[in-house]
Short mmCIF file of C-alpha atoms in Angstrom, two decimals:
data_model
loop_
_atom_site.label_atom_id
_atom_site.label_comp_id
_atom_site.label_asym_id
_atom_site.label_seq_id
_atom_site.Cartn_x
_atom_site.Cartn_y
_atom_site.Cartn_z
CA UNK T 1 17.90 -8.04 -19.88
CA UNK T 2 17.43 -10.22 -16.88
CA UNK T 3 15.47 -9.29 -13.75
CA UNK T 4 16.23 -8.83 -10.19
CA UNK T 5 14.26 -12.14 -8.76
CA UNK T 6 14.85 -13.91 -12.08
CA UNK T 7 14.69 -17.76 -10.96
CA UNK T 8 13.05 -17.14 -8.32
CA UNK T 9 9.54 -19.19 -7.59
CA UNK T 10 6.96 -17.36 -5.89
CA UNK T 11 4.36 -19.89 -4.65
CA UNK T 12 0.93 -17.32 -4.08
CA UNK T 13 -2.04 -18.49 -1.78
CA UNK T 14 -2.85 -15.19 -0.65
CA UNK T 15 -6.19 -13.21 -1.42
CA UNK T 16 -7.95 -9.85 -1.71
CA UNK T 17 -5.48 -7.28 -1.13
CA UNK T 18 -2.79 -7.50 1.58
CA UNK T 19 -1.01 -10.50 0.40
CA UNK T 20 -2.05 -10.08 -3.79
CA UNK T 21 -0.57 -6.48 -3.28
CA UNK T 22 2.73 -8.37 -2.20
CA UNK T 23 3.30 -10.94 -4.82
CA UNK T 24 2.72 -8.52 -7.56
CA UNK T 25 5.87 -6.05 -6.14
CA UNK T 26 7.69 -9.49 -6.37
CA UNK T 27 6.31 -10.44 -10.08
CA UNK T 28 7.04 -6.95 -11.19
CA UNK T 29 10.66 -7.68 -9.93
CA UNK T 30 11.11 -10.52 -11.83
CA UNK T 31 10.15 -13.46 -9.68
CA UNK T 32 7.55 -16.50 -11.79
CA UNK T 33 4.60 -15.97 -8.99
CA UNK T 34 2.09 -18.52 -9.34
CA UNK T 35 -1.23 -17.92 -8.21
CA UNK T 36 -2.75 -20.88 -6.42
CA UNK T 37 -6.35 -20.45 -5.86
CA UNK T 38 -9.31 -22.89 -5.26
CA UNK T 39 -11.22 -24.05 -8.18
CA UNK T 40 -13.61 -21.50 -7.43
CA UNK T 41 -11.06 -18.60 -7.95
CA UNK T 42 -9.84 -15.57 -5.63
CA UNK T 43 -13.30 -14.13 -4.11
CA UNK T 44 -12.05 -10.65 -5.65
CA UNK T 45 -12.53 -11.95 -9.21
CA UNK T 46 -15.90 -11.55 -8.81
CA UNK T 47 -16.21 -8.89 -5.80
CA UNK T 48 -16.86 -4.97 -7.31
CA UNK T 49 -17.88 -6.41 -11.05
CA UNK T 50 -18.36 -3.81 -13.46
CA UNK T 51 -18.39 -5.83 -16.24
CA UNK T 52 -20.99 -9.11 -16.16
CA UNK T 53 -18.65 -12.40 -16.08
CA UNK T 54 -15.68 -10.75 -16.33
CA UNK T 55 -12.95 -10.67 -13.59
CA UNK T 56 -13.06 -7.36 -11.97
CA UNK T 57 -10.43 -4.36 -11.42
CA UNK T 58 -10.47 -5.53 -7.90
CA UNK T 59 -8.58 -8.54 -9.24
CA UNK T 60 -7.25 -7.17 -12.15
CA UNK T 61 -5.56 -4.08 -10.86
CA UNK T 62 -3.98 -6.99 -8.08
CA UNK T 63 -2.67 -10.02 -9.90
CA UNK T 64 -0.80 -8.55 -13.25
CA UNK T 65 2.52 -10.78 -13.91
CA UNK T 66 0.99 -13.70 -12.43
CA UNK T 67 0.17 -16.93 -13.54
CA UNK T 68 -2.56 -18.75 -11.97
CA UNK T 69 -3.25 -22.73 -11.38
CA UNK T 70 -5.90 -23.88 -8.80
CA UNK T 71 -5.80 -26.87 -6.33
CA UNK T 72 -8.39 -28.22 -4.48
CA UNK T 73 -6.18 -28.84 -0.75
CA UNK T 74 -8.98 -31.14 1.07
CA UNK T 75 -7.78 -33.99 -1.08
CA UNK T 76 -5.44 -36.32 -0.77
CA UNK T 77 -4.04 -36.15 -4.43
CA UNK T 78 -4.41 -32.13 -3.95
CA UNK T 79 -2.04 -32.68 -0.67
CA UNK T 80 0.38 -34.56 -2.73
CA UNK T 81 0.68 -32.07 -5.55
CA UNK T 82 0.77 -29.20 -3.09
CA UNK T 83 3.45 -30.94 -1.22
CA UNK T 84 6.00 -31.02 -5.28
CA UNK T 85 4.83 -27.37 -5.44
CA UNK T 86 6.10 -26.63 -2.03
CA UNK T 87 9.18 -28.78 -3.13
CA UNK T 88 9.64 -26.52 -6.42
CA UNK T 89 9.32 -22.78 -4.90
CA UNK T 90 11.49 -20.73 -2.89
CA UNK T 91 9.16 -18.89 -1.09
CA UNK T 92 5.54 -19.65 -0.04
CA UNK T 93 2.77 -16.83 0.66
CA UNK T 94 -0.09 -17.10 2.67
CA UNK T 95 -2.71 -14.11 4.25
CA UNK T 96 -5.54 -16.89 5.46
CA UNK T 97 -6.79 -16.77 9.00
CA UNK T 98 -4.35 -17.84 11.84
CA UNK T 99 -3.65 -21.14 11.97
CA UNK T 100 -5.42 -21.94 8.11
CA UNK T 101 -1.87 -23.39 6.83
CA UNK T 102 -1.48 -25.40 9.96
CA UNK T 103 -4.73 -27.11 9.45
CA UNK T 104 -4.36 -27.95 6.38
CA UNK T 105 -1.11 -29.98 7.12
CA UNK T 106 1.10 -28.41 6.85
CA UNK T 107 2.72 -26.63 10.06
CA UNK T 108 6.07 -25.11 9.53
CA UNK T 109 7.87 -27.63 11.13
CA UNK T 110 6.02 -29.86 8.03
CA UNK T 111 7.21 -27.44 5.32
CA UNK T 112 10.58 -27.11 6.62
CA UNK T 113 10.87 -31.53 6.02
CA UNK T 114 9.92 -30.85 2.71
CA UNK T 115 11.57 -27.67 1.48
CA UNK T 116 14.74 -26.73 3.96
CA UNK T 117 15.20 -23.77 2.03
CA UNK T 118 11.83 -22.50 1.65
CA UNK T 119 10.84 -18.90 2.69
CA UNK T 120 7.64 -19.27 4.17
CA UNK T 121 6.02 -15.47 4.72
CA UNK T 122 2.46 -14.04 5.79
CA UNK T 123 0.15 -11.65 6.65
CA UNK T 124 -1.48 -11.95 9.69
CA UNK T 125 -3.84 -8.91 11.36
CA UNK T 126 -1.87 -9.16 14.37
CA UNK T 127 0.99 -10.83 16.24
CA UNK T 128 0.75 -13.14 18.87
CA UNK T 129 -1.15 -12.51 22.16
CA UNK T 130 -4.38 -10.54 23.21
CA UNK T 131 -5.69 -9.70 19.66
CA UNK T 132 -3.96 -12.87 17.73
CA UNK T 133 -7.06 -14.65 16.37
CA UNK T 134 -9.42 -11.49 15.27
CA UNK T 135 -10.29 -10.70 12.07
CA UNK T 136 -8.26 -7.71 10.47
CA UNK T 137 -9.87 -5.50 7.80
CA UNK T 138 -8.31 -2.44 6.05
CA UNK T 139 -9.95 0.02 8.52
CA UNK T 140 -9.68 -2.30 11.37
CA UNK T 141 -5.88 -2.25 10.73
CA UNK T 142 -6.17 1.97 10.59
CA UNK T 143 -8.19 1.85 13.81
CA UNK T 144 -5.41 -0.71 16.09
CA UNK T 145 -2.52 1.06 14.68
CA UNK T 146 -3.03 4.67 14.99
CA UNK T 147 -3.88 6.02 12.04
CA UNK T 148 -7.57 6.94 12.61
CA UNK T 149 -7.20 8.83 15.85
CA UNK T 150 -4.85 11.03 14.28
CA UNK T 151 -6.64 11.55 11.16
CA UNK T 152 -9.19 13.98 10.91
CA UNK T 153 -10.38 17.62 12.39
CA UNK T 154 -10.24 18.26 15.89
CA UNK T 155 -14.29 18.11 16.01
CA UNK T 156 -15.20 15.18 13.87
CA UNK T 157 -14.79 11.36 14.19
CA UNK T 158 -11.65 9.34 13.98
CA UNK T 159 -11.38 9.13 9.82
CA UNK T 160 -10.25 6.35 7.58
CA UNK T 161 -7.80 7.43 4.97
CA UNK T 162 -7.86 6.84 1.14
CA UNK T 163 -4.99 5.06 1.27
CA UNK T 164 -4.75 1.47 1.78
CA UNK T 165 -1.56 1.55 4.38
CA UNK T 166 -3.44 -1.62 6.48
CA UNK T 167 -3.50 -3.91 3.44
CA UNK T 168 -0.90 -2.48 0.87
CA UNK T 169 0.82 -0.68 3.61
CA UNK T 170 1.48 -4.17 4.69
CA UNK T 171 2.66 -5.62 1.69
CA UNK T 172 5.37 -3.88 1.00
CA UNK T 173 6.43 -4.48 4.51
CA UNK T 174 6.20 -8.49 3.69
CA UNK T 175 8.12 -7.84 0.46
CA UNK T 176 10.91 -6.07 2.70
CA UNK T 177 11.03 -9.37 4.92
CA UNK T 178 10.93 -11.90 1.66
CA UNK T 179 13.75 -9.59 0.28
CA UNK T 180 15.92 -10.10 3.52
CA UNK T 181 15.22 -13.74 3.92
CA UNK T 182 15.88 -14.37 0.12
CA UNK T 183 19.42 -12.94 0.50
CA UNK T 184 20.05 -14.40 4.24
CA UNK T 185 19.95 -17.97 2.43
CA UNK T 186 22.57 -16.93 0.14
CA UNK T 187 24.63 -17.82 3.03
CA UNK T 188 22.99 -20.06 5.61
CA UNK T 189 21.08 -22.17 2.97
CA UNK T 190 18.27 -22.37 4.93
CA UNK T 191 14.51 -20.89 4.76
CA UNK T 192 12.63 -19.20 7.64
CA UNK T 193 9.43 -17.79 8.63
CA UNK T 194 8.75 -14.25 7.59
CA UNK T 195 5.24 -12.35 9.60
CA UNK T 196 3.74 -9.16 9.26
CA UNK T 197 1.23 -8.04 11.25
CA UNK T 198 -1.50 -5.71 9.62
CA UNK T 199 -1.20 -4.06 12.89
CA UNK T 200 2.31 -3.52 13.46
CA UNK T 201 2.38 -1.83 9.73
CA UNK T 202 0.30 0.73 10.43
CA UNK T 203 1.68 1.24 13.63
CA UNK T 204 5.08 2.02 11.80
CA UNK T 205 3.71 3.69 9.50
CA UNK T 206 1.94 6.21 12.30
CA UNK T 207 5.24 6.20 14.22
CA UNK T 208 5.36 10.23 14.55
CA UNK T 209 2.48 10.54 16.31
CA UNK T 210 4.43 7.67 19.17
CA UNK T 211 7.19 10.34 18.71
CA UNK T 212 4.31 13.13 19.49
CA UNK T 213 2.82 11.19 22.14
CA UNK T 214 5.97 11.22 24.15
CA UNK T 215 6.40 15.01 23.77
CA UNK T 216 3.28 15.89 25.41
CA UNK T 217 5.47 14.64 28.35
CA UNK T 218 6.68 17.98 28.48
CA UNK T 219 3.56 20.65 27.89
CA UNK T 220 1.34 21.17 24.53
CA UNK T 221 2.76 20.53 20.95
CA UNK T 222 3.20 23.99 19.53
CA UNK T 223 2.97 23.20 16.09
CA UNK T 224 -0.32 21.39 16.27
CA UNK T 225 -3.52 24.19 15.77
CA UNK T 226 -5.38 22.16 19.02
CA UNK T 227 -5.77 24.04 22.11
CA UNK T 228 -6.55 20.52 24.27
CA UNK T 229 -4.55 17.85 23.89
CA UNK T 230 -6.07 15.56 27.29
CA UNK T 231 -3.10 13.66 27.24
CA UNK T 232 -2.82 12.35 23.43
CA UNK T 233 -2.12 12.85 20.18
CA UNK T 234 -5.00 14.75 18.77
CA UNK T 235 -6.68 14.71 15.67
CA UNK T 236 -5.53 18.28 13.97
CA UNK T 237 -6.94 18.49 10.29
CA UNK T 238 -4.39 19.25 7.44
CA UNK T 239 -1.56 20.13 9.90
CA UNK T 240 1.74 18.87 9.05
CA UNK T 241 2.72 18.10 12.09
CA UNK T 242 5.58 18.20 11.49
CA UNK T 243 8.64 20.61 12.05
CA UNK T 244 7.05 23.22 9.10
CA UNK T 245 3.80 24.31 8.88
CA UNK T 246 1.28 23.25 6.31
CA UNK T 247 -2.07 23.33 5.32
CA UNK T 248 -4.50 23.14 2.36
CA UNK T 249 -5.99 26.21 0.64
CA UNK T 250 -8.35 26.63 -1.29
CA UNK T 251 -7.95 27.34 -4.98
CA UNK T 252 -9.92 28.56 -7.68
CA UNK T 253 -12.86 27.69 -9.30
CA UNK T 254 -13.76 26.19 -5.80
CA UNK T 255 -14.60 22.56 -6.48
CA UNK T 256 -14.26 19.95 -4.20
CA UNK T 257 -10.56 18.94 -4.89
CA UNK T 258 -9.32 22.34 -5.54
CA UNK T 259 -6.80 22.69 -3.03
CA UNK T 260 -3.11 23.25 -2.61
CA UNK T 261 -1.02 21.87 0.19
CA UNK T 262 1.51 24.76 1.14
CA UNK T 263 4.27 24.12 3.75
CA UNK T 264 5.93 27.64 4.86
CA UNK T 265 9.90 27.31 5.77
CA UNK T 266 11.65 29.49 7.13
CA UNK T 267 13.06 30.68 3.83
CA UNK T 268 9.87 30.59 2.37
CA UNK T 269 7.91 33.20 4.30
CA UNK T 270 9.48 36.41 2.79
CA UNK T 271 9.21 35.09 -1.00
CA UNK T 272 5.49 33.98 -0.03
CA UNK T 273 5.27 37.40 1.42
CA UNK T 274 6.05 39.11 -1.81
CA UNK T 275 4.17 36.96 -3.90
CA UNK T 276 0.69 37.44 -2.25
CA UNK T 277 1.51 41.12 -1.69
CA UNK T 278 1.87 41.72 1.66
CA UNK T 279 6.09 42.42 1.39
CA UNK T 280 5.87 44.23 5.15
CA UNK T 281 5.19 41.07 6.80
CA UNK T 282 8.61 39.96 6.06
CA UNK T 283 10.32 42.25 7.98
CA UNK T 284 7.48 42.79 11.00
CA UNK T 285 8.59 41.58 14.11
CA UNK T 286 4.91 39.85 14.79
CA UNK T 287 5.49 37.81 11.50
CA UNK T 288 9.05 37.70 10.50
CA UNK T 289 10.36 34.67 12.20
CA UNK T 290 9.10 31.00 12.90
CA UNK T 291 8.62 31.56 16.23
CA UNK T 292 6.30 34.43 15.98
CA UNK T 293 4.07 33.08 13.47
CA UNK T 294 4.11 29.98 15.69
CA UNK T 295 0.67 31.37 18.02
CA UNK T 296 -0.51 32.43 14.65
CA UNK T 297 -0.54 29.86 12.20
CA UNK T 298 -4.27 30.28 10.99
CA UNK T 299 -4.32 33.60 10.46
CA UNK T 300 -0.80 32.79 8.75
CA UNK T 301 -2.93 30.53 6.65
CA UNK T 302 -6.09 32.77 5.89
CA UNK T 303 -3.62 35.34 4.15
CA UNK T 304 -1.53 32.96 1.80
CA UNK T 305 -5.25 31.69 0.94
CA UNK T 306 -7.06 34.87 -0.03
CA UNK T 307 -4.41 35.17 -2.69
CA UNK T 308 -4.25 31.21 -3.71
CA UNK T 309 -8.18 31.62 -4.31
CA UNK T 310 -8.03 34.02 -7.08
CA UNK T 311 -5.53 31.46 -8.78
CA UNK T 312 -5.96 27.62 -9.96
CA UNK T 313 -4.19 24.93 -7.75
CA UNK T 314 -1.69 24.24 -10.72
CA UNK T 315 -0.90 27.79 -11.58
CA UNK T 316 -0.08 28.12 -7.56
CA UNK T 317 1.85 25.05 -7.92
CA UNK T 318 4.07 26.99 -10.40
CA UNK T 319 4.31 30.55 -9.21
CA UNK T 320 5.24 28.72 -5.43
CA UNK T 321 7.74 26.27 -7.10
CA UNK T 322 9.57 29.00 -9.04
CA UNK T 323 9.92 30.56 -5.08
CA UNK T 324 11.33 27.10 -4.18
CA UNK T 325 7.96 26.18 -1.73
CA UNK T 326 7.15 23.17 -0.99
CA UNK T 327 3.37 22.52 -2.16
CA UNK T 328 1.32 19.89 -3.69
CA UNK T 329 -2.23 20.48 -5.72
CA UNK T 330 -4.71 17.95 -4.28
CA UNK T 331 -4.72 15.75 -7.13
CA UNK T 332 -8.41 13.77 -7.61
CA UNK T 333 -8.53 10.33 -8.74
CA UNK T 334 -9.92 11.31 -12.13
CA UNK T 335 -6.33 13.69 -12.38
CA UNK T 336 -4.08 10.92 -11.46
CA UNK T 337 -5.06 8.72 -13.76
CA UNK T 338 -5.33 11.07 -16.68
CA UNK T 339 -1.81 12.86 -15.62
CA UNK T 340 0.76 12.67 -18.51
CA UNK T 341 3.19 12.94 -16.43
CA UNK T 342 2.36 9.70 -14.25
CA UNK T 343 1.77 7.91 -17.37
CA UNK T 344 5.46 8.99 -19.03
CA UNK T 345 6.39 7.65 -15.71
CA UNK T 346 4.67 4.20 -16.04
CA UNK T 347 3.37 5.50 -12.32
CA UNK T 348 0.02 4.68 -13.85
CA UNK T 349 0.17 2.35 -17.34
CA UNK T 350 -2.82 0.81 -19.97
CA UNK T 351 -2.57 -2.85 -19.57
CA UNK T 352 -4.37 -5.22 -22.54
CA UNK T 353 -7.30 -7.74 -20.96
CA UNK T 354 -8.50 -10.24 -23.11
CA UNK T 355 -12.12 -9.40 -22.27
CA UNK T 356 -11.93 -5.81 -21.61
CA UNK T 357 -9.71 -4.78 -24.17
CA UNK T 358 -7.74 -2.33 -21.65
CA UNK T 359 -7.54 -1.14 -17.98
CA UNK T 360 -5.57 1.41 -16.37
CA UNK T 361 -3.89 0.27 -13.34
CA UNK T 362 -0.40 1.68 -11.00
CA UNK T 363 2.84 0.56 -12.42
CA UNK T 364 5.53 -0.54 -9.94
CA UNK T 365 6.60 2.05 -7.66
CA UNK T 366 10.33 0.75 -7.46
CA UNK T 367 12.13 1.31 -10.15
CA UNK T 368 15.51 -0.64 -10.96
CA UNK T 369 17.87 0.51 -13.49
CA UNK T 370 19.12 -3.07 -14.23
CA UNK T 371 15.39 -4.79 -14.10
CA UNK T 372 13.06 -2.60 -15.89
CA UNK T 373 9.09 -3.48 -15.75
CA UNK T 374 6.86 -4.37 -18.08
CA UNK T 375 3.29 -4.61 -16.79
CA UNK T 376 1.12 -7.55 -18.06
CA UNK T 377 -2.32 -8.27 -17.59
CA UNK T 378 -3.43 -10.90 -14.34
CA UNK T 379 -4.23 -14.38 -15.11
CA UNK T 380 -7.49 -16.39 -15.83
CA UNK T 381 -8.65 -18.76 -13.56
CA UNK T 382 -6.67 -21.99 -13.74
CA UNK T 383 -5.17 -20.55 -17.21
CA UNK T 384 -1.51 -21.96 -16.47
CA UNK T 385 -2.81 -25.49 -15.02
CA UNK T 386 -1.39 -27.33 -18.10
CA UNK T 387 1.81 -25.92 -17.84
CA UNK T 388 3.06 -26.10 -14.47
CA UNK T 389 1.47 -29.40 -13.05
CA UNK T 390 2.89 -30.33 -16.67
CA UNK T 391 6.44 -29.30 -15.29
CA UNK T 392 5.79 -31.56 -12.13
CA UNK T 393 5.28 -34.59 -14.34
CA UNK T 394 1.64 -35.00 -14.40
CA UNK T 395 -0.10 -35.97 -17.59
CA UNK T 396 -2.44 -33.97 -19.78
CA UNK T 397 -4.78 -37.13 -19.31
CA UNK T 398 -4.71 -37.02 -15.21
CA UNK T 399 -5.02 -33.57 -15.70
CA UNK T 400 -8.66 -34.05 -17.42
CA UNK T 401 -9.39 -36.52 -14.09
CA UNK T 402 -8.30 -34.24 -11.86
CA UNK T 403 -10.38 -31.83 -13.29
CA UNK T 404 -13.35 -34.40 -13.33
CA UNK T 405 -12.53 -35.13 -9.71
CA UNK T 406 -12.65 -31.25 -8.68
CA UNK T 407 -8.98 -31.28 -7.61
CA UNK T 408 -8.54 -28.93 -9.73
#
């Protein structure tokens, strides 16, 4: 069975997470990504090690589906063999500072003389102007777009969360843009520039509170539990905030993670009613309806939890999913990757590693019924050198030169 980017040439310089996290959507879809990384290797091979001399599940968990060559770019021959790799791809990634590529030599105007239909696509932290040339980290990507002053309780810091929506968040975004300009030279013939901005992604990705921001405009946001707002969107716990009301409770035994997130519809209030016996409060006027639980959420709250306590977070899961509820068990990392369910899935898969026998990792999150996935394990170091500088004509003999030279 074919796959959906089948002949399509992925040429990879990107590193740590942003731009790896990218590349591997594409591998997983079928495209040959090759990995081209200095002699020394991507800095997260050895970043996080628990295993001596072995590349680490930073890398690992990154790269799968890739193959990887490595190029020394300050020399002249490394210019040259750059410049037939360039000639041989379709599309060309890149997350290095601003202006890296460009220094290198090769501008875009330069790439476009050599490959007219190359798609040439990157990560940057942020677009062009004030903030253009600043470093970008994961967290530094939360802070500028958004994310971490709306995340957290009303009396505690701006939070980081969990997820990684500056760096992977981004990366899908990139593999959007790739997608588009891949199929836009179906007809033009031509390549272009493709950017995303760490920035911008989380900005996107925090777009309802822009949407909230605007609706202070016209008084306090009812469905938020703050009582000051001081002109912005405030930081307001585990509230939805959204159009239902939700919140995690806490679940027997007590541990840290045992929780359930329960979001009350309309619908949902008289079943939830019945279940945690209190039936009345279904048909009392103080409780019946949205809009008079609305001044009352937390109390709403306390009641559905004094009953979810004296249950597990999965057995709550079922008794509220049988009532057609909305709720999620707060799932730790140690559930998630032991879940059956995620694994019949392939949400989370076993991979084989030559040196650490196996590693549990995420398996592609888009699934395509023509171009199914088969996750395999990320490259060594230079481990396809041979093969594709073999395919551009050079010899196994200037190979062992270049190799003696530190090209490559």
């Amino acid at each position: 069975m074919t796959k959906a980017l089948e002949g399509v040439r992925v040429l990879d310089m990107t590193h740590v997470q942003s731009g790896p996290s990218c590349t591997q959507i594409l591998a997983w879809l079928g495209a040959d990504v090759i990995k081209l990384e200095a002699p020394t290797g991507d800095i997260t091979r050895q970043q996080l090690r628990d295993l001596p001399d072995v590349d680490s599940l930073y890398f690992t968990m990154l790269n799968c589906n890739k193959r990887s060559i490595t190029l020394n770019m300050k020399s002249d021959r490394g210019k040259e063999i750059f410049t037939d790799l360039v000639k041989n791809s379709d599309v060309l990634v890149e997350n290095f500072a601003p202006g890296a590529i460009d220094r290198m030599g090769f501008t875009w105007d330069r790439l476009q003389e050599i490959n007219p239909g190359l798609v040439f696509a990157s990560i940057k932290g942020f677009g062009p102007g004030r903030y253009e040339n600043f470093k970008a980290y994961e967290v530094v990507a939360q802070a500028m777009g958004g994310a971490m002053s709306t995340t957290g309780f009303e009396d505690g810091p701006p939070t980081a969360t969990g997820a990684q929506i500056g760096d992977s968040g981004t990366g899908i975004h990139l593999v959007a843009g790739i997608l588009a300009a891949l199929f836009q030279r179906t007809s033009t013939g031509k390549g272009q520039r493709v950017t995303v901005a760490m920035q911008e992604a989380v900005l996107n990705l925090t777009r309802v509170k822009l949407r909230d921001q605007q609706r202070l405009t016209h008084g306090p946001l009812r469905e938020y539990p703050n009582d000051n707002f001081n002109g912005e969107v405030p930081r307001s716990g585990n509230a939805s905030g959204g159009g239902q009301p939700g919140w995690a409770l806490r679940c027997a035994p007590g541990g840290p993670n045992d929780y359930i997130y329960v979001i009350v519809q309309p619908p949902g209030w008289a079943p939830i009613a019945q279940l945690i016996g209190k039936p009345e409060l279904a048909e009392d006027p103080d409780w019946a309806t949205p809009v008079a639980r609305l001044d009352k959420l937390d109390k709403m709250f306390a009641l559905i939890e004094q009953w979810t306590e004296q249950h597990s977070k999965f057995e709550v899961m079922d008794k509220l999913n049988a009532l057609n509820v909305p709720c999620g068990p707060i799932m730790s990392t140690a559930e998630l990757i032991a879940d059956e369910t995620l694994a019949d899935l392939g949400a989370v898969v076993e991979v084989e590693h030559p040196q650490r026998g196996t590693f549990k990792t995420v398996g592609c999150p888009i699934k395509l019924s023509d171009s199914p996935v088969e996750v395999q394990t990320s490259p060594g170091l230079g481990e396809h050198n041979s093969v594709v500088y073999g395919s551009l004509g050079i010899s196994a003999a200037e190979l062992d030169d270049l190799k003696t030279a530190g090209v490559i």
